[in-house]
CSV table of C-alpha atoms in Angstrom, one decimal:
chain,number,residue,atom,x,y,z
A,1,MET,CA,0.0,0.0,0.0
A,2,ARG,CA,2.9,2.4,0.6
A,3,PHE,CA,3.9,2.6,-3.1
A,4,PRO,CA,0.4,3.8,-4.4
A,5,ARG,CA,0.3,6.4,-1.6
A,6,LEU,CA,3.8,7.6,-2.4
A,7,LEU,CA,2.9,7.7,-6.1
A,8,SER,CA,-0.2,9.7,-5.3
A,9,ARG,CA,1.8,12.2,-3.2
A,10,THR,CA,4.3,12.6,-6.0
A,11,ALA,CA,1.6,13.3,-8.6
A,12,TYR,CA,0.0,15.8,-6.1
A,13,SER,CA,3.3,17.6,-5.7
A,14,ARG,CA,3.8,17.8,-9.4
A,15,TYR,CA,0.3,19.2,-9.9
A,16,GLU,CA,1.0,21.8,-7.2
A,17,ARG,CA,4.3,22.9,-8.8
A,18,GLU,CA,2.6,23.2,-12.2
A,19,LEU,CA,-0.3,25.1,-10.8
A,20,ALA,CA,2.0,27.5,-9.0
A,21,LYS,CA,4.0,28.0,-12.3
A,22,GLU,CA,0.7,28.8,-14.1
A,23,VAL,CA,-0.5,31.2,-11.4
A,24,LEU,CA,2.8,33.1,-11.3
A,25,ALA,CA,2.7,33.6,-15.1
A,26,GLY,CA,-0.7,35.4,-14.8
A,27,PRO,CA,-2.0,38.7,-13.4
A,28,LEU,CA,-1.8,38.6,-9.6
A,29,PRO,CA,-4.2,40.4,-7.2
A,30,GLY,CA,-2.8,43.3,-5.5
A,31,HIS,CA,-4.9,42.9,-2.4
A,32,ILE,CA,-6.3,39.6,-1.0
A,33,ALA,CA,-8.8,39.6,1.9
A,34,ILE,CA,-9.7,36.4,3.7
A,35,ILE,CA,-12.6,35.4,5.9
A,36,MET,CA,-11.0,32.6,7.8
A,37,ASP,CA,-14.0,30.5,8.8
A,38,GLY,CA,-14.3,26.9,10.2
A,39,ASN,CA,-12.0,26.5,13.1
A,40,ARG,CA,-14.7,25.1,15.4
A,41,ARG,CA,-16.2,22.8,12.8
A,42,TYR,CA,-12.7,21.6,11.9
A,43,ALA,CA,-12.2,20.8,15.6
A,44,ALA,CA,-15.5,19.0,15.8
A,45,GLU,CA,-14.7,16.8,12.8
A,46,PHE,CA,-11.0,16.2,13.2
A,47,LEU,CA,-9.9,17.1,16.8
A,48,GLU,CA,-12.4,15.4,19.0
A,49,ASN,CA,-14.2,18.7,19.4
A,50,ASP,CA,-11.2,20.4,21.0
A,51,SER,CA,-12.2,24.0,19.9
A,52,LYS,CA,-9.1,25.5,21.4
A,53,GLU,CA,-6.9,23.3,19.3
A,54,GLY,CA,-9.0,24.3,16.3
A,55,HIS,CA,-8.3,27.9,17.0
A,56,ARG,CA,-4.6,27.2,17.6
A,57,LYS,CA,-4.3,25.5,14.2
A,58,GLY,CA,-6.3,28.3,12.6
A,59,GLU,CA,-3.8,30.8,14.1
A,60,GLU,CA,-0.9,28.8,12.6
A,61,LYS,CA,-2.6,28.8,9.2
A,62,ILE,CA,-2.6,32.6,9.2
A,63,GLU,CA,1.2,32.8,9.3
A,64,GLU,CA,1.5,30.0,6.8
A,65,MET,CA,-0.9,31.8,4.4
A,66,LEU,CA,1.1,35.0,4.8
A,67,TRP,CA,4.3,33.3,3.5
A,68,TRP,CA,2.3,32.0,0.5
A,69,CYS,CA,1.3,35.6,-0.3
A,70,LEU,CA,4.8,36.8,0.1
A,71,GLU,CA,6.0,34.1,-2.3
A,72,LEU,CA,3.6,35.4,-4.9
A,73,LYS,CA,4.6,39.0,-4.2
A,74,ILE,CA,1.1,40.1,-3.2
A,75,PRO,CA,1.5,43.5,-1.5
A,76,TYR,CA,-1.7,43.7,0.6
A,77,ILE,CA,-3.0,40.9,2.6
A,78,THR,CA,-6.1,41.3,5.0
A,79,VAL,CA,-7.4,38.7,7.4
A,80,TYR,CA,-10.7,38.8,9.3
A,81,ALA,CA,-9.4,37.6,12.6
A,82,PHE,CA,-12.2,38.5,15.1
A,83,SER,CA,-15.6,40.3,14.4
A,84,THR,CA,-17.6,42.4,16.8
A,85,GLU,CA,-20.2,39.6,16.8
A,86,ASN,CA,-17.6,37.1,18.0
A,87,PHE,CA,-17.6,38.8,21.4
A,88,LYS,CA,-21.0,37.1,22.0
A,89,ARG,CA,-19.2,33.7,22.2
A,90,GLU,CA,-18.4,32.1,25.6
A,91,LYS,CA,-16.0,34.1,27.7
A,92,ASP,CA,-13.5,31.2,27.9
A,93,GLU,CA,-13.4,30.9,24.1
A,94,VAL,CA,-13.0,34.7,23.6
A,95,ASP,CA,-10.2,34.9,26.3
A,96,PHE,CA,-8.3,32.0,24.6
A,97,ILE,CA,-8.6,33.7,21.2
A,98,MET,CA,-7.4,37.0,22.6
A,99,GLU,CA,-4.3,35.1,24.2
A,100,LEU,CA,-3.6,33.4,20.8
A,101,SER,CA,-3.8,36.8,19.1
A,102,GLU,CA,-1.5,38.6,21.5
A,103,ALA,CA,1.1,35.8,21.2
A,104,SER,CA,0.9,35.8,17.4
A,105,LEU,CA,1.3,39.5,17.0
A,106,ARG,CA,4.4,39.5,19.2
A,107,ARG,CA,5.8,36.5,17.5
A,108,MET,CA,5.3,37.8,14.0
A,109,ALA,CA,6.7,41.3,15.0
A,110,ASP,CA,9.9,39.5,16.0
A,111,ASP,CA,10.0,37.1,13.0
A,112,LYS,CA,13.1,37.6,10.9
A,113,ARG,CA,11.1,36.9,7.7
A,114,ILE,CA,8.8,39.8,8.5
A,115,HIS,CA,11.8,42.2,8.6
A,116,ASP,CA,13.6,40.6,5.7
A,117,ASN,CA,10.5,41.1,3.5
A,118,LYS,CA,9.7,44.6,5.0
A,119,VAL,CA,6.2,43.6,6.0
A,120,ARG,CA,4.1,46.3,7.8
A,121,ILE,CA,1.7,44.7,10.4
A,122,ARG,CA,-1.4,46.7,11.0
A,123,VAL,CA,-4.5,45.9,13.0
A,124,PHE,CA,-7.8,47.8,12.4
A,125,GLY,CA,-11.1,47.7,14.3
A,126,ASP,CA,-12.5,49.0,17.5
A,127,ARG,CA,-9.5,48.6,19.7
A,128,SER,CA,-11.3,50.0,22.8
A,129,THR,CA,-13.1,46.7,23.1
A,130,LEU,CA,-9.9,44.6,23.2
A,131,PRO,CA,-8.0,43.7,26.4
A,132,ASP,CA,-5.0,45.8,27.4
A,133,SER,CA,-2.6,43.0,26.6
A,134,VAL,CA,-3.8,42.7,23.0
A,135,ARG,CA,-3.6,46.5,22.5
A,136,GLU,CA,-0.1,46.5,23.8
A,137,ALA,CA,0.8,43.6,21.4
A,138,ILE,CA,-0.8,45.7,18.6
A,139,ALA,CA,1.3,48.7,19.5
A,140,TYR,CA,4.4,46.5,19.7
A,141,ALA,CA,3.9,45.1,16.2
A,142,ASP,CA,3.1,48.5,14.8
A,143,GLU,CA,6.2,50.0,16.4
A,144,ARG,CA,8.4,47.2,15.1
A,145,THR,CA,7.2,47.3,11.5
A,146,SER,CA,6.0,51.0,11.0
A,147,ALA,CA,8.9,51.9,8.7
A,148,TYR,CA,8.1,49.1,6.2
A,149,SER,CA,6.0,49.5,3.1
A,150,ASP,CA,6.9,46.6,0.7
A,151,PHE,CA,4.1,44.5,2.0
A,152,SER,CA,1.1,45.2,4.3
A,153,PHE,CA,-0.4,42.5,6.5
A,154,ASN,CA,-3.6,43.8,7.9
A,155,VAL,CA,-5.6,42.2,10.7
A,156,ALA,CA,-9.3,43.0,11.2
A,157,MET,CA,-9.9,42.5,14.8
A,158,ALA,CA,-12.9,43.6,16.9
A,159,TYR,CA,-14.1,44.7,13.4
A,160,GLY,CA,-17.5,45.1,11.9
A,161,SER,CA,-18.1,46.8,8.6
A,162,ARG,CA,-21.4,48.4,9.5
A,163,GLN,CA,-19.8,49.9,12.6
A,164,GLU,CA,-16.9,51.1,10.5
A,165,ILE,CA,-19.2,52.9,8.0
A,166,ILE,CA,-21.3,54.4,10.8
A,167,ALA,CA,-18.1,55.8,12.4
A,168,ALA,CA,-17.1,57.2,9.0
A,169,VAL,CA,-20.5,58.9,8.6
A,170,LYS,CA,-20.2,60.4,12.0
A,171,ASP,CA,-16.8,61.8,11.3
A,172,ILE,CA,-18.0,63.3,8.0
A,173,ALA,CA,-21.2,64.7,9.7
A,174,ALA,CA,-19.1,66.4,12.4
A,175,LYS,CA,-16.9,68.1,9.8
A,176,VAL,CA,-20.0,69.3,8.0
A,177,ALA,CA,-21.4,70.7,11.2
A,178,LYS,CA,-18.2,72.5,11.8
A,179,GLY,CA,-18.2,74.0,8.4
A,180,GLU,CA,-15.1,72.1,7.3
A,181,MET,CA,-16.9,70.7,4.3
A,182,GLY,CA,-20.2,71.0,2.6
A,183,ILE,CA,-22.8,68.4,1.8
A,184,ASP,CA,-21.9,68.6,-1.9
A,185,ASP,CA,-18.4,67.9,-1.1
A,186,ILE,CA,-19.2,64.4,0.0
A,187,SER,CA,-18.3,61.7,-2.5
A,188,GLU,CA,-17.3,58.0,-2.6
A,189,GLU,CA,-13.7,59.1,-2.0
A,190,THR,CA,-14.8,61.1,1.0
A,191,VAL,CA,-16.4,58.0,2.7
A,192,SER,CA,-13.4,55.8,1.7
A,193,SER,CA,-10.9,58.3,3.2
A,194,HIS,CA,-12.7,58.0,6.6
A,195,LEU,CA,-12.6,54.2,6.8
A,196,TYR,CA,-10.0,52.1,8.6
A,197,THR,CA,-8.6,51.1,5.2
A,198,SER,CA,-8.2,54.6,3.9
A,199,ASP,CA,-4.6,54.2,3.0
A,200,MET,CA,-4.8,50.8,1.1
A,201,PRO,CA,-6.5,49.7,-2.1
A,202,ASP,CA,-9.8,47.9,-2.1
A,203,PRO,CA,-9.4,44.1,-2.2
A,204,ASP,CA,-9.1,42.5,-5.7
A,205,LEU,CA,-10.1,39.1,-4.3
A,206,ILE,CA,-12.0,38.2,-1.2
A,207,LEU,CA,-11.7,34.5,-0.2
A,208,ARG,CA,-13.9,32.7,2.3
A,209,THR,CA,-13.2,29.2,3.7
A,210,SER,CA,-15.6,26.6,5.1
A,211,GLY,CA,-18.1,26.5,2.3
A,212,GLU,CA,-20.3,29.3,3.7
A,213,VAL,CA,-21.4,31.8,1.0
A,214,ARG,CA,-21.9,35.2,2.8
A,215,MET,CA,-19.7,38.2,3.8
A,216,SER,CA,-20.5,38.4,7.5
A,217,ASN,CA,-20.1,42.1,7.9
A,218,PHE,CA,-16.7,42.2,6.4
A,219,LEU,CA,-15.4,45.1,4.2
A,220,LEU,CA,-18.9,45.8,2.8
A,221,TRP,CA,-17.9,49.2,1.3
A,222,GLN,CA,-14.6,48.1,0.1
A,223,LEU,CA,-15.8,44.9,-1.8
A,224,ALA,CA,-18.0,46.8,-4.3
A,225,TYR,CA,-15.8,45.4,-7.2
A,226,SER,CA,-13.9,42.6,-5.5
A,227,GLU,CA,-14.0,39.1,-7.0
A,228,LEU,CA,-15.4,36.6,-4.5
A,229,TYR,CA,-14.2,33.0,-4.0
A,230,PHE,CA,-15.7,30.5,-1.6
A,231,ALA,CA,-13.5,27.5,-0.7
A,232,ASP,CA,-15.3,24.3,0.5
A,233,VAL,CA,-12.6,23.6,3.2
A,234,TYR,CA,-12.3,24.6,6.8
A,235,TRP,CA,-9.7,27.3,7.5
A,236,PRO,CA,-7.2,25.0,9.5
A,237,GLY,CA,-7.3,22.6,6.6
A,238,PHE,CA,-6.7,25.2,3.9
A,239,ARG,CA,-3.7,24.2,1.7
A,240,TYR,CA,-1.4,25.9,-0.6
A,241,ILE,CA,-3.0,24.2,-3.5
A,242,ASP,CA,-6.4,25.6,-2.4
A,243,PHE,CA,-4.9,29.1,-2.2
A,244,LEU,CA,-3.4,28.7,-5.7
A,245,ARG,CA,-6.8,27.5,-7.1
A,246,ALA,CA,-8.5,30.7,-5.6
A,247,VAL,CA,-5.9,32.9,-7.3
A,248,ARG,CA,-6.3,31.0,-10.6
A,249,SER,CA,-10.0,31.5,-10.5
A,250,TYR,CA,-9.4,35.2,-10.0
A,251,GLN,CA,-7.1,35.3,-13.1
A,252,GLN,CA,-9.7,33.5,-15.2
A,253,ARG,CA,-12.4,36.3,-14.6
A,254,ILE,CA,-12.9,39.4,-16.7
A,255,ARG,CA,-13.1,42.5,-14.4
A,256,ARG,CA,-15.4,45.1,-15.8
A,257,TYR,CA,-16.0,47.3,-12.8
A,258,GLY,CA,-19.6,47.7,-13.8
A,259,GLY,CA,-18.7,48.8,-17.3
């Protein structure tokens, strides 16, 4: 039985190499955003329902995916790490995710590969709702990588797109009330410039794992012309070949931007 399995792995590796070669020869997205879904269902199916281990493997996959993006020279990578709605989960689970996030941010901020590739680490969302330890880790990662601009790794944490848009509208309304701008001055660019993502391009490709087909309050303004890809695999089980297939799907589409 070992020989057929070895043959299968060899064929699989060859296919992955050929797919990577094909993808690298085509137009690559400048910004990929990822809804990382399925940690708990992965744990239920493969880890004897150990949800903490599912989250831990999901956290490890984030870093693995970042290296894939760097290999393809994709300059902007955004991950949906923790939504405002996720705070409704059991306190023990939320606390564990916060601990994982703190450790991951500090580890990545000290990772030689981050500095070799000049990766800027940024976290956006409502930081006021996060524990002090996580906010300190965010500040540490920001300070360690603030001078870099070759790549941008963005983490949406304590984030909700509706809340982001509401905050932008409030900021704009305050400026109108103060006479700093008029109603007729408000445009799409005005709103975009007041969002957390004001200094980065909108995503070219938004990828969601786990087979769910919805956006879950993620980058609702920014995704107006994004290509969407839904992978029928849980996030911890997401493979490099799945990533390449998503990028190839993007390459096969014709982007008309409404025209």
